[in-house]
Structure formats: structure tokens, C-alpha cells
XYZ file of C-alpha atoms in Angstrom:
491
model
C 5.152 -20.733 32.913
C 5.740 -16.889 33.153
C 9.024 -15.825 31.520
C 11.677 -13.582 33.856
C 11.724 -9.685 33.181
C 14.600 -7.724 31.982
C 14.689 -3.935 31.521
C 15.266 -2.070 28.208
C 18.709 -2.031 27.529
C 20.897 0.155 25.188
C 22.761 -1.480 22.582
C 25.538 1.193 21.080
C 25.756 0.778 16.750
C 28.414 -1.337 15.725
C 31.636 0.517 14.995
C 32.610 1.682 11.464
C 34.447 -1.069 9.761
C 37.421 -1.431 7.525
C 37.272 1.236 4.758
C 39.191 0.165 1.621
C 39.109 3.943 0.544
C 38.318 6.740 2.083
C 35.502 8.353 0.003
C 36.087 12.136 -0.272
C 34.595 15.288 -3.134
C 37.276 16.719 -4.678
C 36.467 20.738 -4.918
C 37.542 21.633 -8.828
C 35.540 24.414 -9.190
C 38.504 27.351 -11.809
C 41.342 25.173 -10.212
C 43.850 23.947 -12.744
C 44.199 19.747 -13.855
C 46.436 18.225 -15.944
C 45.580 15.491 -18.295
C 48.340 13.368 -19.760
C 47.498 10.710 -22.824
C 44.586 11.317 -25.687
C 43.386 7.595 -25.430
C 38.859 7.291 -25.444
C 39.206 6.269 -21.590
C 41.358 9.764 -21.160
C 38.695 11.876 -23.218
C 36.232 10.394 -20.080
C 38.471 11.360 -17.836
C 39.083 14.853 -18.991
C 35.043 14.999 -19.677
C 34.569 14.245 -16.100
C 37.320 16.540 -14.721
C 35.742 19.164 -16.672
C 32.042 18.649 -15.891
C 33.498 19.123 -11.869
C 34.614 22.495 -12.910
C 38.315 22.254 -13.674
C 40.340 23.864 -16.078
C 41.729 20.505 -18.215
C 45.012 21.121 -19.996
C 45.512 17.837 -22.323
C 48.819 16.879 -23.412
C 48.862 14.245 -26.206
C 50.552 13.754 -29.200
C 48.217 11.374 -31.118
C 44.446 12.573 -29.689
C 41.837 9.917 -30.404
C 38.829 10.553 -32.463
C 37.071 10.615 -29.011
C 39.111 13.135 -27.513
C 38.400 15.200 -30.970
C 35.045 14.966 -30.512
C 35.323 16.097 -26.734
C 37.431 18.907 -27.534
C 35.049 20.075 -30.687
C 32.015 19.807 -28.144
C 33.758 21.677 -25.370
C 33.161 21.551 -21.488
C 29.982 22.198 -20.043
C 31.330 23.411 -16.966
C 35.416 23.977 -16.641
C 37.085 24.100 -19.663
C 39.552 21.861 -22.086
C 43.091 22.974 -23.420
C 44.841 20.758 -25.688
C 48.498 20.399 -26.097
C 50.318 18.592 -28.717
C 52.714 17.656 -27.386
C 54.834 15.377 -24.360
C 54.229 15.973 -20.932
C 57.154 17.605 -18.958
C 57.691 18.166 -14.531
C 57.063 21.482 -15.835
C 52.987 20.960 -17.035
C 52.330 20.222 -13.000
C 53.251 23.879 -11.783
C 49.944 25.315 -10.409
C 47.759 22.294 -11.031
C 45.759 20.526 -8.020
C 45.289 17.069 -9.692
C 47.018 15.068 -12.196
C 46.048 12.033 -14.530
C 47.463 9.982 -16.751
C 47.212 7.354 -18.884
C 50.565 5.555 -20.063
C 51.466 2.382 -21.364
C 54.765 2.398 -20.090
C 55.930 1.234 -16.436
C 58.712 3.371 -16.274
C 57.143 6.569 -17.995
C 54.450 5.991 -15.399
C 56.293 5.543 -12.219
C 57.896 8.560 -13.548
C 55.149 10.527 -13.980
C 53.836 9.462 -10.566
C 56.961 10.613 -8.777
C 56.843 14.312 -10.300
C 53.536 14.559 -9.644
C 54.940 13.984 -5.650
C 57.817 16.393 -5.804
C 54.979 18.741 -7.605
C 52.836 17.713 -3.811
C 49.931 16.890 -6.235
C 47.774 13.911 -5.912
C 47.802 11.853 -9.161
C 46.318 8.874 -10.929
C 47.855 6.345 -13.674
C 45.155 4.693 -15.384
C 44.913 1.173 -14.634
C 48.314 1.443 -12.764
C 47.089 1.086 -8.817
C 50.447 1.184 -7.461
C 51.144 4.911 -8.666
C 47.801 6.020 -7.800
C 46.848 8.386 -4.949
C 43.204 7.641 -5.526
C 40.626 6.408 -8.024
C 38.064 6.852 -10.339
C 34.782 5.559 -9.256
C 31.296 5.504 -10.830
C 28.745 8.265 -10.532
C 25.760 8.993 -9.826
C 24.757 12.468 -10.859
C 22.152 14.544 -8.712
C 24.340 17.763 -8.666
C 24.305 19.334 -6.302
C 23.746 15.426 -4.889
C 26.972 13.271 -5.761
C 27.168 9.702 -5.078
C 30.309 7.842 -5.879
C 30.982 4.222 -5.821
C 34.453 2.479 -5.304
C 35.202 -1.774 -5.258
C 38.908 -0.568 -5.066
C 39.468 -1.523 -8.288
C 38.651 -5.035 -7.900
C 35.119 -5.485 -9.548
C 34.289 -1.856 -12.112
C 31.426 -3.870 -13.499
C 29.792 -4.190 -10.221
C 30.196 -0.402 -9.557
C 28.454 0.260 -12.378
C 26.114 -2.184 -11.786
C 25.338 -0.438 -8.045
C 24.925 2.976 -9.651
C 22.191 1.204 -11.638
C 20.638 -0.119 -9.180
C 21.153 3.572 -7.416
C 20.074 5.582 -10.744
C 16.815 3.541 -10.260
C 16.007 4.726 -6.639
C 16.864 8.114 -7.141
C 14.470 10.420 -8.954
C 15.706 12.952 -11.354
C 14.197 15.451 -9.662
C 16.297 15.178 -6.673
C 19.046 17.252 -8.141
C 16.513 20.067 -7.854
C 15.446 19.650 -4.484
C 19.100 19.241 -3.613
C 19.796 22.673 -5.361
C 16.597 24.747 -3.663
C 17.827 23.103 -0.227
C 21.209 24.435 -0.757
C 19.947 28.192 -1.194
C 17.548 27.532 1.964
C 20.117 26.475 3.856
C 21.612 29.848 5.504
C 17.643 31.423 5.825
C 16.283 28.285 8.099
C 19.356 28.179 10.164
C 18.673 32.199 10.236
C 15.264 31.923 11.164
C 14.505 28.479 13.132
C 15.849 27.827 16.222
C 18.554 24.774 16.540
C 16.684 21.188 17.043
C 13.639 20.319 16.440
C 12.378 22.732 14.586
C 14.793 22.723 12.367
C 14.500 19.165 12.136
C 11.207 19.278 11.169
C 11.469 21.519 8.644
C 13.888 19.273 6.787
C 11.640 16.321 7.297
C 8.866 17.825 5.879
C 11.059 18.983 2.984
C 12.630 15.767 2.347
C 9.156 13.744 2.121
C 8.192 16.557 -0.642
C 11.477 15.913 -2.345
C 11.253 12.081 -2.700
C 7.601 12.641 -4.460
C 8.804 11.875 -7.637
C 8.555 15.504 -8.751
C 10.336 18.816 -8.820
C 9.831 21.489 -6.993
C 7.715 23.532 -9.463
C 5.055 21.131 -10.033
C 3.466 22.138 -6.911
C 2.005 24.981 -8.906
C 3.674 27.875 -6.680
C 6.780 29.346 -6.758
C 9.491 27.290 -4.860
C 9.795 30.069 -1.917
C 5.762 29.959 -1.767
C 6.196 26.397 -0.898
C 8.775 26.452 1.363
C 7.555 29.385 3.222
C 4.101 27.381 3.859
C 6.755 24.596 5.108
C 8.245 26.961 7.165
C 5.105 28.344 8.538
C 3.502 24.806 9.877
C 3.778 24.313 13.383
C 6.157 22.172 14.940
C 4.995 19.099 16.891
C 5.822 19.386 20.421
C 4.876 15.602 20.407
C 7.169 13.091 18.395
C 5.908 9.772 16.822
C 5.614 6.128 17.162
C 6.303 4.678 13.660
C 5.730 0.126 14.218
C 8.132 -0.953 11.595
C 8.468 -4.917 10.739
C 12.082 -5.831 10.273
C 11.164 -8.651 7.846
C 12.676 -12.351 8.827
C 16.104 -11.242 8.976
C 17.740 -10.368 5.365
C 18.083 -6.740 5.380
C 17.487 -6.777 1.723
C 13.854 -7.648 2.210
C 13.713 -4.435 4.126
C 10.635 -1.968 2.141
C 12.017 1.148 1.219
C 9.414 2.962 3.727
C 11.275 1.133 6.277
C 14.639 2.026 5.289
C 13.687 5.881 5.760
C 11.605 5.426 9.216
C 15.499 4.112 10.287
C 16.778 6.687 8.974
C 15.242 9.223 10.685
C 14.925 7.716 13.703
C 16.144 9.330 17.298
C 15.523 5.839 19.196
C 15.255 2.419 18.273
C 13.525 0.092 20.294
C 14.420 -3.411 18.656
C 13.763 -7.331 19.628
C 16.242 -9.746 19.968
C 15.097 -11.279 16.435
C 16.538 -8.008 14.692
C 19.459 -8.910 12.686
C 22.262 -7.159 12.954
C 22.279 -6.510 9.409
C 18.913 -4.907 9.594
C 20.155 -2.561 12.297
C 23.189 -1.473 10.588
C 20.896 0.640 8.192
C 19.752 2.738 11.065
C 20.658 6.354 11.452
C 23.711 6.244 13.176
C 23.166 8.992 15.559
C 20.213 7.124 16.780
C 20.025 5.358 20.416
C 19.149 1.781 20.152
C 17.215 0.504 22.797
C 16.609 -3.507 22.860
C 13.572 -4.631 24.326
C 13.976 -8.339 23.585
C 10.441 -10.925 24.197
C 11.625 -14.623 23.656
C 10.070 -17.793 24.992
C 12.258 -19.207 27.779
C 14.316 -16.046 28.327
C 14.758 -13.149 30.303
C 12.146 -10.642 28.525
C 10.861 -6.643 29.019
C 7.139 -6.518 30.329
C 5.399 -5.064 27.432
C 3.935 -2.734 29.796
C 7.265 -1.360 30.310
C 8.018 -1.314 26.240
C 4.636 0.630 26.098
C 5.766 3.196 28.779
C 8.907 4.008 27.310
C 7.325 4.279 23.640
C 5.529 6.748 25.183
C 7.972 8.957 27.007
C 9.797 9.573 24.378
C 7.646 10.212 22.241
C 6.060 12.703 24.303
C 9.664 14.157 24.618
C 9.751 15.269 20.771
C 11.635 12.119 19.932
C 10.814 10.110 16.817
C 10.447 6.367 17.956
C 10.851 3.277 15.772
C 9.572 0.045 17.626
C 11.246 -2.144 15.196
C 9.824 -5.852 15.443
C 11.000 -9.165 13.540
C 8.744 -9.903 10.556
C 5.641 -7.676 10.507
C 4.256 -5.543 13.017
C 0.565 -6.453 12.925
C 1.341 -10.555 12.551
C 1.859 -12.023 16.262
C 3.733 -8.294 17.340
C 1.095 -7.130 19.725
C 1.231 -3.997 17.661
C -2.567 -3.219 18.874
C -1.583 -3.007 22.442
C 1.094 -1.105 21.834
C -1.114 1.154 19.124
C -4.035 1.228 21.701
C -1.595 2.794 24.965
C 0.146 5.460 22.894
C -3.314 6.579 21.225
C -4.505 6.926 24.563
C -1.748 9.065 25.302
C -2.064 11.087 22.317
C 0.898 10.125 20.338
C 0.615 9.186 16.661
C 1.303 6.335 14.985
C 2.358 5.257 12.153
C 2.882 1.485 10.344
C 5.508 0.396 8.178
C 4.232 -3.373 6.917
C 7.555 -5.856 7.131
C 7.334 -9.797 5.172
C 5.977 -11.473 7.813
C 8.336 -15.274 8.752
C 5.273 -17.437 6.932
C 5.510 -15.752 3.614
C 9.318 -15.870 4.068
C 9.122 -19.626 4.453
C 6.859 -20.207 1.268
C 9.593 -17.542 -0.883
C 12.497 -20.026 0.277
C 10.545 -23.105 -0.179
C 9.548 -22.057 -3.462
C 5.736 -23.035 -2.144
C 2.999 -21.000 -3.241
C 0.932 -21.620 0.310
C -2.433 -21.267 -1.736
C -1.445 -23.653 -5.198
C -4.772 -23.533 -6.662
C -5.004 -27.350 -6.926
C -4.018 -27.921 -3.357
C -4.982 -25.451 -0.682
C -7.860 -22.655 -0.987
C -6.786 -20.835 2.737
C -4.232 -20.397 4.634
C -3.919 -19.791 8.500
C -1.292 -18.144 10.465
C -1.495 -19.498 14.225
C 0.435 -18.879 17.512
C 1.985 -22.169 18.678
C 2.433 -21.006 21.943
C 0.896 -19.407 24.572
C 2.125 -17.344 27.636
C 1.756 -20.732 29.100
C 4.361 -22.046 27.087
C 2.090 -24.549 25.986
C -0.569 -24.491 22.761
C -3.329 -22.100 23.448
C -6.651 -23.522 24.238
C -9.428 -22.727 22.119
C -7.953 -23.156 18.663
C -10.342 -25.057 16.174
C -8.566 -27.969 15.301
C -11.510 -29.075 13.452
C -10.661 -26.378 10.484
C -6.929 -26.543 11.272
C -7.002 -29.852 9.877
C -9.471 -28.838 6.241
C -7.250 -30.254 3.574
C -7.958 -27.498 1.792
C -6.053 -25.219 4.292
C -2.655 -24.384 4.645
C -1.435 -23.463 8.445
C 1.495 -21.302 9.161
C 2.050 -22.323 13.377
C 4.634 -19.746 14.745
C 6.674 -19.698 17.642
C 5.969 -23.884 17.904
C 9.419 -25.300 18.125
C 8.684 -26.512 21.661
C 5.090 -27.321 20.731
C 5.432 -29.512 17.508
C 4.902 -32.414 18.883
C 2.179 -31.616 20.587
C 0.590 -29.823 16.677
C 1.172 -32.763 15.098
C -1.396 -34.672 17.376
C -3.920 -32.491 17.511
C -3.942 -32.214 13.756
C -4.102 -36.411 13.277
C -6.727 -36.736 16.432
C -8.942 -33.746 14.330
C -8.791 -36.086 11.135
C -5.136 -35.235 9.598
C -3.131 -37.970 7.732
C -0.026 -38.746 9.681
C 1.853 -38.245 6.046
C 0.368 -35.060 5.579
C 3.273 -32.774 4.547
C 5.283 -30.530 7.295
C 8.125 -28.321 7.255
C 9.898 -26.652 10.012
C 12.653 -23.840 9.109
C 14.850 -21.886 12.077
C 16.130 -18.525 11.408
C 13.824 -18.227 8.004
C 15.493 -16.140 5.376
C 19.155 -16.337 7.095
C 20.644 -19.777 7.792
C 17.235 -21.291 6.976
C 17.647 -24.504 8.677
C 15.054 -27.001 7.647
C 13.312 -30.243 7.955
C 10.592 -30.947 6.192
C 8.642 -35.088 6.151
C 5.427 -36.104 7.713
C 4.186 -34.758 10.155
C 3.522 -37.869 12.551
C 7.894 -37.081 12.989
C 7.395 -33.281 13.597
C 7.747 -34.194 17.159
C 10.683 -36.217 16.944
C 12.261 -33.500 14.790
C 11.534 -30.469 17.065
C 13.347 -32.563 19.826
C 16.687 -32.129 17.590
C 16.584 -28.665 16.673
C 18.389 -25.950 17.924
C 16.251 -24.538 20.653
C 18.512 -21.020 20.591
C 17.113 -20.186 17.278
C 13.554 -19.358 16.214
C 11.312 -21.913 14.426
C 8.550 -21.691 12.304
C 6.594 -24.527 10.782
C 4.203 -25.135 7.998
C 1.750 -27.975 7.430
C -0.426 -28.648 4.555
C -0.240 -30.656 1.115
C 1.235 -27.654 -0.328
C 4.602 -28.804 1.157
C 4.877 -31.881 -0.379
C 7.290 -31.103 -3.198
C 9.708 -29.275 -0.165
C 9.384 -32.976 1.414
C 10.087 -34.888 -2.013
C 13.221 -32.849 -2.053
C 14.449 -33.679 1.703
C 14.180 -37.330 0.283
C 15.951 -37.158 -2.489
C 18.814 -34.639 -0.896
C 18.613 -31.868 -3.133
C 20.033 -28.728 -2.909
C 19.575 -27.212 0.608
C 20.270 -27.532 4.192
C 18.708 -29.805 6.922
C 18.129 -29.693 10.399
C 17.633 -33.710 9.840
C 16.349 -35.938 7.201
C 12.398 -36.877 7.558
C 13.736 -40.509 8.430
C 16.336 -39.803 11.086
């Protein structure tokens, strides 16, 4: 049955949501900051206040042996100034920021309200209700800052993000970040607004996230820039196939993640999660060009025409696809047409739905002891019905495990090929919807695939697995444990 056409159609990004805080860099650089309290979290404060620059001037009667050793090491940056002695309305005249850490609810609401009549914004340590804004953890790039706020609900999760951000982020950044800075004013001075100037930064950026600084090259740093400077500009853009993974954004590869990110359109199918597409450069038009079974769906001749117009415009194209490009994408069409037209390509591999299914399952899909190959098949042809010509002969080796995709309406239809090529009707199946989001399952025999398909949720996208690799996913249907079912195997 051939499926209805629909046109590409743009898809704006979803709207900034709800900020807790509004993230903003505080300029410190010679400008004056009072300090109030000599407790260890204060001397972290006032080392952190310095380190941006400031002038510090501590006030504390009773310094602790931290704030000693701060003060003996001295500031890096600004400077420190300790005072022996209370703090006073007085100590805010000419500063820009004020902090404070006091035990005392009224000494703090007090302090909070001349810091207002001083017009100063000001923070009370572990006091949010006097606090114009807070302390978050850092990551430290300089020139590259990256702060991280939970609005004071969960500090041990901060820190545990800039971790997890310390580990993505090479050391050498800060030095890139510092020679980009200088550059800045020459390449706006010397390359025209657009494209070439996007370029330029591209091709600087993909030096920068090498892993090393800019000196390793072996030529000065304005050597190497100037040979960045000097390569042409491509009047043609580029076509980079990027697999979107089964859904969970955090199964997105890091190559992925900057191909988004530098993206000027978007061409995405309807199996794109929304969480996936929030990671997208926001400045970049989205363009869906859905292709599901029994719906409305863009010719891909159409989808291979516009990959190619704008790419021939100087824009840089992501076709983004559910699960991975080269599995069941008709990436070599696509690959094929824009080669013709002389427009590079690139490939960003995504987790493909079968692998998916085995990492939920817990199934390794070639267990040594039970399966020595495994098959990915199309359950469904343009027909809508199970391609001819597949050998059902091998399908059914009980040495093989088969991955069918897009088979939700064809299930029952697998599961009697596979017994009429020699298949026990207890061989193991499982069949999963949305795979790696609400991961719907059933899993039993697969003489009741059939009946199963018939009760699943035709809206959503199935894959199913069969082999004797799935038995221990069908042991645990039985005996309930701990996941969601479409059904039970004996419903």
C-alpha cells in the first residue's frame, strides 16, 4: 500500500523554559568586595572573589587557621585586606559586592538590608532569603567560565556536574579560549561577516578540542592561525547523516552533540525525541521530514532535493535520523544523490534500536553458549507487508539471533514463517515500543507474537527480537519482575 506524501515542514525550537536563576559573570576585575566572617567556607569565598580579580577587604575578629593560611599565601589575582575587627554600614562605601557569613538571623537580615541602602548586591552564607544571588560551582577554563547552580537545593550534585564537565573539557581549552580572545578584533577586521567568518571559527574550534594546546603544533600560534585564515572558504556547505540513537538524548555520541551544534538546518524524523532536539543549536531551522508506516510521509526524493539545496547554498545540513544512519535509514540513497551533486558528506554513527533493546534487556544478542550471529531485518516492506525474498531458512539457525524492525504490524505474520522454516513455537521473542524511552515490552513465545502485536499500541514504534538469547527476558515476564509490559506472554 503506498503511504500519502507530506512536504517538509518547519518545526520552531521549543521555547526557553523556567530559569530558577538567571546565570550571569560578575566583572571584578580592581573593583572593591567586602568580606564579612573568617570561618574556612569564608576563606573560599574570599579565595574565589580574589582569583576573579577583586580587591577583598576581610573583616573578622576570630580568622580561622584557613583564612591564615589564605591571607599568608596571598591572591593570585585581586588582592586580600584583613580587618580585625566588626563589620559596620560604613565597610560597604565603594564596594560592588558583599558577602557574609553570620550565624545570627538578626545580624544577618541586618547586614542584608545595609548592603540594600548601600544598592549593593549581597550574599549570607547559607541564608537564601537575604541573598541576591549564589555561589555556584566552577569550572575553570579562564578565559572559559562555566558555572553551575541547583538553586541551592542539591550542592553535591553541582559538584558532581562540574565533574562530569571537568572530564569533557580539556585543559588546554583555557588556551585556545585565550588565543581566540586576542584574534577576535583581527578576523572581524579582516573577514567579511558570515560565512567566512564562520568558517574560520569552525576550523579553529575542531583544532581546539584536539586535546592539545596551541603550541604543540610546532609553529608559533599566529603561524597557525594565519594558515587558518588563509584556507579557502567553501562556497559549498555539508551534509553531515547523524543517528539520533533510540530516543534518550544521553546516548547521544559526543560527535553528534557538536554536528547539532553547529548546525544551520535540521532535517529530523518524526522518531526524534524531543529531548534529542533540544541539544541543537538554537539558531538553527528545524525542518521535519517525518517517514512512518501508515502516515502521511515526505518522498525521499524530496528529502534528497532539499539536502541538496541547501547545502549548495553554504548551509551546514544535519539529516538527523532515529537510531543509526546506515541501519534501515536509506543513508546510501541519500549519500549517493548529494555525491552526485558534489556536496560532502559526512557520518556521525548513532546506537542503532536492536542494540538498544539488548542494553535494556540486559541480553548480550551473541551469549557465547546460545547464539553465534545475529541479523538485523526489515519487517516491512513499502508494501506494508514482509518483504519477499528473505531466507527464512537461516532466519530460523538456532544459532542466530534476529533483530526484525519496523514489524509491529507484521509479527504475526514473522512468527509463522519462522515455525513453517523449522522454529520451535516456544522459541523466545520479545517485542519493545519506544526502545530506550517508555520501553514497553512483551516478551513469551513466539507462537503469541501475533496475538501480542494485535494489543500494542500501533502509534508507537516496535521492534522485536527472536532467538534463545531472550529467554531469561521471558523468564522474567513470568515471574513479574521488575519492568513494564505491554501484556503478559499468557494474556
Amino acid at each position: 500500500m503506498l503511504q500519502p506524501l507530506r512536504k517538509p515542514s518547519e518545526a520552531e525550537p521549543g521555547r526557553l523554559g523556567r530559569l530558577a536563576k538567571l546565570p550571569v559573570f560578575f566583572d571584578l576585575k580592581d573593583r572593591r568586595a567586602v568580606l564579612v566572617g573568617g570561618s574556612p567556607g569564608s576563606a573560599w569565598k574570599a579565595e574565589l572573589l580574589a582569583a576573579a580579580g577583586a580587591h577583598v577587604d576581610i573583616y573578622a575578629l576570630d580568622p580561622s587557621a584557613e583564612m591564615d593560611a589564605l591571607l599568608s599565601r596571598g591572591a593570585a589575582e585581586g588582592s586580600l585586606t584583613l580587618y580585625r575587627a566588626d563589620w559596620s554600614a560604613d565597610i560597604l562605601t565603594d564596594a560592588v559586592l558583599a558577602v557574609a557569613d553570620l550565624d545570627d538571623e538578626d545580624e544577618a537580615g541586618a547586614f542584608a538590608a545595609a548592603a540594600h541602602e548601600a544598592g549593593i548586591p549581597v550574599n549570607v552564607v547559607d541564608k537564601p532569603g537575604y541573598c541576591d544571588f549564589q555561589f555556584g560551582s566552577v569550572v575553570n577554563r579562564s578565559p572559559v567560565v562555566i558555572g553551575i547552580s541547583t538553586d541551592g537545593a542539591a550542592p553535591i550534585l553541582g559538584q558532581a556536574i562540574r565533574r562530569r564537565i571537568e572530564t569533557l573539557l580539556h585543559p588546554s581549552i583555557a588556551s585556545w579560549a585565550a588565543v581566540a580572545k586576542h584574534l577576535r578584533e583581527r578576523v572581524m577586521w579582516n573577514l567579511s561577516p558570515g560565512m567566512a567568518r564562520r568558517a574560520f571559527w569552525e576550523r579553529f574550534t575542531d583544532l581546539a578540542f584536539q586535546g592539545r594546546a596551541p603550541e604543540s603544533s610546532g609553529d608559533t600560534v599566529q603561524t597557525v592561525m594565519d594558515r587558518i585564515a588563509s584556507e579557502p572558504t567553501q562556497r559549498v556547505g555539508r551534509v553531515t547523516l547523524v543517528g539520533a540513537g533510540p530516543g534518550d538524548a544521553e546516548l547521544l555520541t559526543l560527535k553528534a552533540m557538536r554536528a547539532l551544534q553547529s548546525a544551520d538546518v535540521i532535517l529530523f524524523d518524526d522518531l526524534v525525541s524531543e529531548d534529542v532536539l533540544e541539544l541543537a543549536r538554537r539558531e538553527a531551522k528545524r525542518l521535519m521530514v517525518g517517514k512512518r508506516g501508515g502516515r502521511a510521509s515526505c518522498a525521499q526524493g524530496d528529502i534528497n532535493d532539499l539536502m541538496t539545496r541547501l547545502a549548495l547554498q553554504g548551509k551546514q545540513v544535519v539529516r538527523l535520523k532515529s537510531g543509526d544512519p546506515m541501519v534501515f535509514g536509506r543513508a546510501g540513497e541519500e549519500i549517493e544523490h548529494l555525491e552526485s551533486a558534489g556536496v560532502p558528506v559526512d557520518v556521525v554513527p548513532g546506537i542503532t534500536a536492536g542494540i538498544a533493546l539488548a542494553s535494556i534487556l540486559g541480553v548480550s544478542l551473541t551469549h557465547r553458549d546460545l547464539a553465534q550471529s545475529v541479523r538485523f531485518v526489515t519487517g516491512c516492506a513499502k508494501t506494508g507487508r514482509l518483504p519477499s525474498g528473505l531466507d527464512w531458512q537461516g532466519l530460523a539457525d538456532p544459532s542466530t539471533t534476529t533483530i526484525f524492525y519496523m514489524a509491529g504490524g507484521t509479527a504475526g505474520a514473522i512468527a509463522e514463517r519462522l515455525i513453517e522454516a523449522g522454529c520451535s513455537p516456544t522459541l523466545s521473542a520479545v517485542m519493545v515500543s519506544n526502545v530506550s524511552r517508555s520501553n514497553e515490552r512483551w516478551a513469551g513465545p513466539i507462537a503469541d507474537l501475533g496475538r501480542a502485536s494485535e494489543r500494542r499500541d500501533p502509534t508507537k514504534p516496535v521492534i522485536i527480537g527472536v532467538g534463545r538469547v531472550f529467554k531469561r527476558a521471558v523468564e522474567a515476564d513470568a515471574s513479574g519482575l521488575d519492568h513494564p509490559l505491554m501484556l503478559n506472554a499468557t494474556a
